[in-house]
Amino acid sequence: MKDIKKTLSAELAEIIKQNIPAGESMVDFLSNLLSIKKESVSRRLKGKVLFSFQEIALISHNLGISIDDLVARCYSDDKISVSISSLGLNEPLESFGRVVERCIYLVGRSNDKSSRYVASDIIPLMFYGKYESIVDLVLLKWIYNYRQVVIPATLSDFKIPEKLKNRIIYLVDALENIRNTTFIFNKDILTNVVQDVVYFNEIGVISPQDVKKLYDELNSMIRDMEDAAASGEVVPGRPVWMYTSNVSFDTSYTYLQDGHSESCMFKIYSVNSMDSQNPKVCDVQKKWIESLRLQSTLITRSGEYERSVFFDRQRKILQQLERFIK
């Protein structure tokens, strides 16, 4: 039978090790967080003294780890927990801000050994995040779907708080600087956003002038993606590999590893995501994305013909907006 005291301490230590900032001492981190002496931390990590529930709760909250997951790991339970940012339907922009902060936290642990693998059915934030009108459209749709707050009359009336805008740009920069990134795209990644523009235009939320601005930004974004696919980089020294999938998939999946920890994310509710650092979930996610990659065509550097076909296909989808521009 397991010595639950030692098992709990060992599993908690392993989870903490995976989640504290790279290069930081676990003992120093816990001593500062829990306001206890380093000797007391050492006794807890060795299983000589149990962490109190309040201490575990504080560690869980500070590092974004799941107490349920810890218990499951101690008892070899098949239950697996995931994290999801607060939905906050009455405060959608604040809710999206929490989603951004959660992503910044997960990506912020990256180091020079980090790799990110993404299978995406929509345009990734890394590419659209620096385009103001596209970000506005994504968040307008998020607000419009719930209708629990005052909805802006038009896209032009929609204003993202400056602080949130800056955090989105910060996240885009963090994503661009991950050591290695692999994208697997659905063949029609622009279809959803074009359908959204058409719908909101038809109900009077997006004006012809807004459509023109979105059309221009989406064209520019496609050029950015095509340039990245041709060169294999967005930021010098940070390789980006792009594939086009030959099979469809129903949402976006992400797997992130940085040499000493791993996490995975699943897109839900348009802009939100569930994430987990459970090794079993991460392993399944990693294998799932790899299986999609094996059924895909590389368009980075090599595959010039396939790359041209893919991006011409996106431009053809985007041409549907031209009839709405005056």
CSV table of C-alpha atoms in Angstrom, one decimal:
chain,number,residue,atom,x,y,z
A,1,MET,CA,0.0,0.0,0.0
A,2,LYS,CA,1.2,3.5,-0.8
A,3,ASP,CA,2.6,5.8,1.9
A,4,ILE,CA,0.1,8.5,1.1
A,5,LYS,CA,2.2,11.2,2.9
A,6,LYS,CA,5.3,10.6,0.9
A,7,THR,CA,3.3,10.0,-2.3
A,8,LEU,CA,1.4,13.3,-1.9
A,9,SER,CA,4.6,15.2,-1.2
A,10,ALA,CA,6.4,13.6,-4.2
A,11,GLU,CA,3.5,14.3,-6.6
A,12,LEU,CA,3.1,17.8,-5.4
A,13,ALA,CA,6.8,18.5,-5.7
A,14,GLU,CA,6.8,17.1,-9.3
A,15,ILE,CA,3.8,19.4,-10.2
A,16,ILE,CA,5.4,22.4,-8.6
A,17,LYS,CA,8.7,21.7,-10.4
A,18,GLN,CA,6.8,21.7,-13.7
A,19,ASN,CA,5.1,25.0,-13.1
A,20,ILE,CA,7.5,27.3,-11.3
A,21,PRO,CA,9.5,29.8,-13.5
A,22,ALA,CA,12.5,28.2,-15.2
A,23,GLY,CA,15.7,28.4,-13.1
A,24,GLU,CA,13.9,29.2,-9.8
A,25,SER,CA,14.6,27.1,-6.7
A,26,MET,CA,11.5,25.2,-5.6
A,27,VAL,CA,12.5,25.7,-1.9
A,28,ASP,CA,12.9,29.4,-2.4
A,29,PHE,CA,9.7,29.7,-4.3
A,30,LEU,CA,7.6,27.9,-1.7
A,31,SER,CA,9.3,29.7,1.2
A,32,ASN,CA,8.3,33.0,-0.3
A,33,LEU,CA,4.9,31.9,-1.3
A,34,LEU,CA,3.9,30.2,2.0
A,35,SER,CA,5.9,32.6,4.2
A,36,ILE,CA,7.6,29.7,6.0
A,37,LYS,CA,11.3,28.9,6.6
A,38,LYS,CA,13.2,26.9,4.0
A,39,GLU,CA,13.8,24.1,6.5
A,40,SER,CA,10.0,23.8,6.9
A,41,VAL,CA,9.6,23.6,3.1
A,42,SER,CA,12.2,20.8,2.9
A,43,ARG,CA,10.4,18.8,5.6
A,44,ARG,CA,7.2,19.1,3.6
A,45,LEU,CA,8.9,18.1,0.3
A,46,LYS,CA,10.5,15.0,1.9
A,47,GLY,CA,7.1,13.9,3.3
A,48,LYS,CA,8.1,14.3,6.9
A,49,VAL,CA,5.4,17.0,7.4
A,50,LEU,CA,2.2,17.2,5.3
A,51,PHE,CA,1.3,20.4,3.5
A,52,SER,CA,-1.8,21.9,5.0
A,53,PHE,CA,-4.9,22.2,2.9
A,54,GLN,CA,-4.5,26.0,3.0
A,55,GLU,CA,-0.9,25.7,1.7
A,56,ILE,CA,-2.0,23.3,-1.1
A,57,ALA,CA,-4.8,25.7,-2.0
A,58,LEU,CA,-2.5,28.7,-2.1
A,59,ILE,CA,0.0,26.7,-4.3
A,60,SER,CA,-2.8,25.6,-6.6
A,61,HIS,CA,-4.2,29.1,-7.0
A,62,ASN,CA,-0.8,30.7,-7.6
A,63,LEU,CA,0.5,28.1,-10.1
A,64,GLY,CA,-2.8,27.3,-11.8
A,65,ILE,CA,-2.7,23.6,-10.9
A,66,SER,CA,-5.6,21.3,-10.0
A,67,ILE,CA,-6.0,19.8,-6.6
A,68,ASP,CA,-8.3,17.2,-8.1
A,69,ASP,CA,-5.4,16.2,-10.5
A,70,LEU,CA,-3.0,15.9,-7.6
A,71,VAL,CA,-5.4,13.6,-5.7
A,72,ALA,CA,-6.0,11.5,-8.8
A,73,ARG,CA,-2.2,11.1,-9.3
A,74,CYS,CA,-1.7,10.0,-5.7
A,75,TYR,CA,-4.3,7.3,-5.9
A,76,SER,CA,-3.7,6.3,-9.6
A,77,ASP,CA,-7.2,7.4,-10.3
A,78,ASP,CA,-8.5,7.5,-13.9
A,79,LYS,CA,-10.2,10.8,-13.3
A,80,ILE,CA,-8.5,13.6,-15.1
A,81,SER,CA,-9.1,17.3,-14.5
A,82,VAL,CA,-8.8,20.3,-16.9
A,83,SER,CA,-8.7,24.0,-16.3
A,84,ILE,CA,-11.0,26.6,-17.9
A,85,SER,CA,-10.9,30.3,-17.5
A,86,SER,CA,-14.0,31.9,-15.9
A,87,LEU,CA,-16.7,32.4,-18.5
A,88,GLY,CA,-18.0,35.6,-17.0
A,89,LEU,CA,-20.9,36.1,-19.4
A,90,ASN,CA,-21.8,39.4,-17.7
A,91,GLU,CA,-18.3,40.7,-18.3
A,92,PRO,CA,-17.1,39.2,-21.6
A,93,LEU,CA,-14.1,41.5,-22.1
A,94,GLU,CA,-12.9,40.8,-18.6
A,95,SER,CA,-13.5,37.1,-19.2
A,96,PHE,CA,-11.4,37.3,-22.4
A,97,GLY,CA,-8.7,39.1,-20.5
A,98,ARG,CA,-8.5,36.1,-18.1
A,99,VAL,CA,-8.2,33.8,-21.1
A,100,VAL,CA,-5.3,35.9,-22.4
A,101,GLU,CA,-3.6,35.9,-19.0
A,102,ARG,CA,-3.9,32.1,-18.7
A,103,CYS,CA,-2.3,31.7,-22.1
A,104,ILE,CA,0.5,34.2,-21.1
A,105,TYR,CA,1.1,32.1,-18.0
A,106,LEU,CA,1.3,28.8,-19.9
A,107,VAL,CA,3.5,30.3,-22.6
A,108,GLY,CA,5.5,32.4,-20.2
A,109,ARG,CA,7.2,29.2,-18.8
A,110,SER,CA,8.8,28.6,-22.2
A,111,ASN,CA,12.5,28.5,-22.6
A,112,ASP,CA,15.0,27.9,-25.4
A,113,LYS,CA,14.0,24.2,-25.6
A,114,SER,CA,10.3,25.0,-26.0
A,115,SER,CA,8.1,23.6,-28.8
A,116,ARG,CA,4.5,24.2,-29.6
A,117,TYR,CA,2.3,22.1,-31.8
A,118,VAL,CA,-1.0,23.4,-33.0
A,119,ALA,CA,-3.8,21.8,-35.1
A,120,SER,CA,-6.1,24.7,-36.0
A,121,ASP,CA,-9.4,24.9,-37.7
A,122,ILE,CA,-9.3,28.8,-37.5
A,123,ILE,CA,-6.7,31.5,-37.9
A,124,PRO,CA,-4.4,31.3,-34.9
A,125,LEU,CA,-4.1,34.3,-32.6
A,126,MET,CA,-0.3,34.5,-33.4
A,127,PHE,CA,-1.2,35.7,-36.9
A,128,TYR,CA,-4.4,37.8,-36.4
A,129,GLY,CA,-3.6,39.3,-32.9
A,130,LYS,CA,-1.8,42.3,-34.3
A,131,TYR,CA,-4.7,43.3,-36.6
A,132,GLU,CA,-7.1,45.6,-34.7
A,133,SER,CA,-10.2,45.0,-36.7
A,134,ILE,CA,-9.9,41.2,-36.8
A,135,VAL,CA,-9.4,41.2,-33.0
A,136,ASP,CA,-12.5,43.5,-32.7
A,137,LEU,CA,-14.5,41.1,-34.8
A,138,VAL,CA,-13.5,38.0,-32.7
A,139,LEU,CA,-14.5,39.8,-29.5
A,140,LEU,CA,-17.6,41.3,-31.0
A,141,LYS,CA,-18.8,37.8,-31.9
A,142,TRP,CA,-18.0,36.6,-28.3
A,143,ILE,CA,-20.1,39.5,-26.9
A,144,TYR,CA,-22.9,39.1,-29.4
A,145,ASN,CA,-23.3,35.4,-28.8
A,146,TYR,CA,-24.3,35.9,-25.1
A,147,ARG,CA,-26.2,39.2,-25.3
A,148,GLN,CA,-25.8,39.7,-21.5
A,149,VAL,CA,-24.3,43.1,-21.9
A,150,VAL,CA,-24.9,46.2,-23.9
A,151,ILE,CA,-23.9,45.3,-27.5
A,152,PRO,CA,-22.1,47.9,-29.6
A,153,ALA,CA,-24.3,49.1,-32.5
A,154,THR,CA,-21.5,48.6,-35.0
A,155,LEU,CA,-18.0,47.2,-35.2
A,156,SER,CA,-16.7,50.8,-35.4
A,157,ASP,CA,-18.3,51.6,-32.0
A,158,PHE,CA,-16.5,48.6,-30.4
A,159,LYS,CA,-13.5,49.6,-28.4
A,160,ILE,CA,-11.1,47.2,-26.7
A,161,PRO,CA,-9.6,48.6,-23.5
A,162,GLU,CA,-6.0,49.7,-24.0
A,163,LYS,CA,-4.7,47.4,-21.3
A,164,LEU,CA,-6.3,44.3,-22.9
A,165,LYS,CA,-5.0,45.4,-26.3
A,166,ASN,CA,-1.5,45.6,-24.9
A,167,ARG,CA,-1.8,42.2,-23.3
A,168,ILE,CA,-2.9,40.6,-26.6
A,169,ILE,CA,0.1,42.1,-28.3
A,170,TYR,CA,2.3,40.8,-25.5
A,171,LEU,CA,0.9,37.3,-25.9
A,172,VAL,CA,1.4,37.4,-29.7
A,173,ASP,CA,5.1,38.4,-29.1
A,174,ALA,CA,5.5,35.5,-26.6
A,175,LEU,CA,4.0,33.0,-29.1
A,176,GLU,CA,6.3,34.2,-31.9
A,177,ASN,CA,9.3,33.7,-29.7
A,178,ILE,CA,8.7,30.1,-28.8
A,179,ARG,CA,11.7,28.1,-30.0
A,180,ASN,CA,9.9,25.9,-32.4
A,181,THR,CA,6.3,26.0,-33.6
A,182,THR,CA,4.4,23.6,-35.8
A,183,PHE,CA,1.0,24.5,-37.3
A,184,ILE,CA,-1.5,22.1,-39.0
A,185,PHE,CA,-4.2,24.0,-40.7
A,186,ASN,CA,-7.6,23.0,-42.0
A,187,LYS,CA,-7.7,23.7,-45.7
A,188,ASP,CA,-10.4,26.4,-45.3
A,189,ILE,CA,-9.2,28.3,-42.2
A,190,LEU,CA,-10.7,31.6,-43.5
A,191,THR,CA,-14.2,30.2,-44.0
A,192,ASN,CA,-15.5,30.9,-40.4
A,193,VAL,CA,-14.3,34.5,-40.2
A,194,VAL,CA,-15.7,35.3,-43.7
A,195,GLN,CA,-19.0,33.8,-42.7
A,196,ASP,CA,-19.0,35.9,-39.6
A,197,VAL,CA,-18.3,39.1,-41.6
A,198,VAL,CA,-21.1,38.4,-44.0
A,199,TYR,CA,-23.6,37.7,-41.2
A,200,PHE,CA,-22.8,40.8,-39.2
A,201,ASN,CA,-22.9,42.9,-42.3
A,202,GLU,CA,-26.3,41.6,-43.3
A,203,ILE,CA,-27.8,42.4,-39.9
A,204,GLY,CA,-26.2,45.9,-39.9
A,205,VAL,CA,-23.5,45.5,-37.3
A,206,ILE,CA,-20.6,45.7,-39.7
A,207,SER,CA,-20.7,48.5,-42.3
A,208,PRO,CA,-19.3,48.4,-45.8
A,209,GLN,CA,-16.4,50.5,-44.5
A,210,ASP,CA,-15.8,47.9,-41.7
A,211,VAL,CA,-15.9,45.1,-44.3
A,212,LYS,CA,-13.3,47.0,-46.4
A,213,LYS,CA,-11.0,47.4,-43.4
A,214,LEU,CA,-11.4,43.7,-42.5
A,215,TYR,CA,-10.8,42.6,-46.1
A,216,ASP,CA,-7.6,44.6,-46.2
A,217,GLU,CA,-6.3,43.3,-42.8
A,218,LEU,CA,-7.2,39.7,-43.7
A,219,ASN,CA,-5.3,40.0,-47.0
A,220,SER,CA,-2.3,41.4,-45.2
A,221,MET,CA,-2.5,38.6,-42.6
A,222,ILE,CA,-2.5,36.0,-45.4
A,223,ARG,CA,0.6,37.6,-46.9
A,224,ASP,CA,2.3,37.4,-43.5
A,225,MET,CA,1.4,33.7,-43.2
A,226,GLU,CA,2.6,33.0,-46.7
A,227,ASP,CA,5.9,34.8,-46.1
A,228,ALA,CA,6.3,32.8,-42.9
A,229,ALA,CA,5.6,29.5,-44.7
A,230,ALA,CA,8.1,30.4,-47.4
A,231,SER,CA,10.9,31.4,-45.1
A,232,GLY,CA,10.1,29.1,-42.2
A,233,GLU,CA,10.3,32.0,-39.7
A,234,VAL,CA,8.2,34.7,-38.2
A,235,VAL,CA,11.0,35.9,-35.9
A,236,PRO,CA,14.6,35.2,-36.9
A,237,GLY,CA,15.9,32.0,-35.2
A,238,ARG,CA,12.5,30.8,-34.3
A,239,PRO,CA,11.4,28.1,-36.9
A,240,VAL,CA,7.8,27.8,-37.8
A,241,TRP,CA,6.6,24.8,-39.7
A,242,MET,CA,3.2,24.8,-41.5
A,243,TYR,CA,1.2,21.9,-42.8
A,244,THR,CA,-2.2,21.7,-44.5
A,245,SER,CA,-4.3,18.8,-43.3
A,246,ASN,CA,-5.8,16.3,-45.7
A,247,VAL,CA,-8.5,15.3,-43.2
A,248,SER,CA,-10.9,17.6,-41.3
A,249,PHE,CA,-10.9,18.1,-37.5
A,250,ASP,CA,-13.5,19.8,-35.4
A,251,THR,CA,-11.7,22.3,-33.2
A,252,SER,CA,-8.2,23.5,-32.4
A,253,TYR,CA,-5.7,21.6,-30.3
A,254,THR,CA,-2.4,22.7,-28.8
A,255,TYR,CA,0.5,20.9,-27.1
A,256,LEU,CA,3.3,22.8,-25.5
A,257,GLN,CA,6.5,21.4,-24.0
A,258,ASP,CA,9.6,23.2,-22.6
A,259,GLY,CA,12.0,20.5,-21.5
A,260,HIS,CA,10.8,20.2,-17.9
A,261,SER,CA,7.0,20.6,-18.2
A,262,GLU,CA,4.1,20.2,-20.7
A,263,SER,CA,0.6,21.4,-21.2
A,264,CYS,CA,-2.2,21.1,-23.7
A,265,MET,CA,-5.2,23.2,-24.7
A,266,PHE,CA,-8.5,22.6,-26.5
A,267,LYS,CA,-10.4,25.5,-28.0
A,268,ILE,CA,-14.0,25.9,-26.8
A,269,TYR,CA,-16.7,28.7,-27.0
A,270,SER,CA,-15.0,30.6,-29.8
A,271,VAL,CA,-12.3,32.4,-27.8
A,272,ASN,CA,-11.9,30.2,-24.6
A,273,SER,CA,-10.0,27.1,-24.0
A,274,MET,CA,-9.6,24.2,-21.6
A,275,ASP,CA,-6.1,23.2,-20.6
A,276,SER,CA,-4.4,20.4,-18.7
A,277,GLN,CA,-1.0,19.6,-17.5
A,278,ASN,CA,-1.9,16.0,-16.7
A,279,PRO,CA,0.7,13.7,-18.3
A,280,LYS,CA,-1.9,11.3,-19.6
A,281,VAL,CA,-3.9,14.1,-21.3
A,282,CYS,CA,-0.8,15.7,-22.7
A,283,ASP,CA,0.4,12.4,-24.1
A,284,VAL,CA,-2.9,11.8,-25.8
A,285,GLN,CA,-3.0,15.3,-27.2
A,286,LYS,CA,0.6,15.0,-28.5
A,287,LYS,CA,-0.2,11.7,-30.3
A,288,TRP,CA,-3.4,13.1,-31.7
A,289,ILE,CA,-1.7,16.2,-33.2
A,290,GLU,CA,1.1,13.9,-34.5
A,291,SER,CA,-1.4,11.7,-36.2
A,292,LEU,CA,-2.9,14.8,-37.9
A,293,ARG,CA,0.6,15.9,-39.0
A,294,LEU,CA,1.2,12.5,-40.6
A,295,GLN,CA,-2.0,13.0,-42.7
A,296,SER,CA,-0.9,16.5,-43.8
A,297,THR,CA,1.3,18.2,-46.4
A,298,LEU,CA,4.3,20.3,-45.4
A,299,ILE,CA,4.2,23.8,-47.1
A,300,THR,CA,7.1,25.4,-45.3
A,301,ARG,CA,10.2,26.0,-47.4
A,302,SER,CA,9.5,22.9,-49.5
A,303,GLY,CA,6.1,22.2,-51.1
A,304,GLU,CA,6.0,25.4,-53.1
A,305,TYR,CA,3.1,24.2,-55.3
A,306,GLU,CA,1.0,23.0,-52.3
A,307,ARG,CA,1.8,26.3,-50.5
A,308,SER,CA,0.6,28.3,-53.5
A,309,VAL,CA,-2.6,26.2,-53.7
A,310,PHE,CA,-3.4,26.7,-50.0
A,311,PHE,CA,-3.0,30.4,-49.9
A,312,ASP,CA,-4.7,31.0,-53.2
A,313,ARG,CA,-7.6,29.0,-51.7
A,314,GLN,CA,-7.8,31.4,-48.8
A,315,ARG,CA,-7.7,34.4,-51.1
A,316,LYS,CA,-10.6,32.9,-53.1
A,317,ILE,CA,-12.6,32.5,-49.9
A,318,LEU,CA,-11.8,36.1,-48.9
A,319,GLN,CA,-13.1,37.3,-52.3
A,320,GLN,CA,-16.6,36.6,-51.1
A,321,LEU,CA,-16.4,39.9,-49.2
A,322,GLU,CA,-15.8,42.0,-52.2
A,323,ARG,CA,-19.5,42.3,-53.1
A,324,PHE,CA,-20.1,43.9,-49.7
A,325,ILE,CA,-17.5,46.7,-50.2
A,326,LYS,CA,-18.7,50.0,-51.6
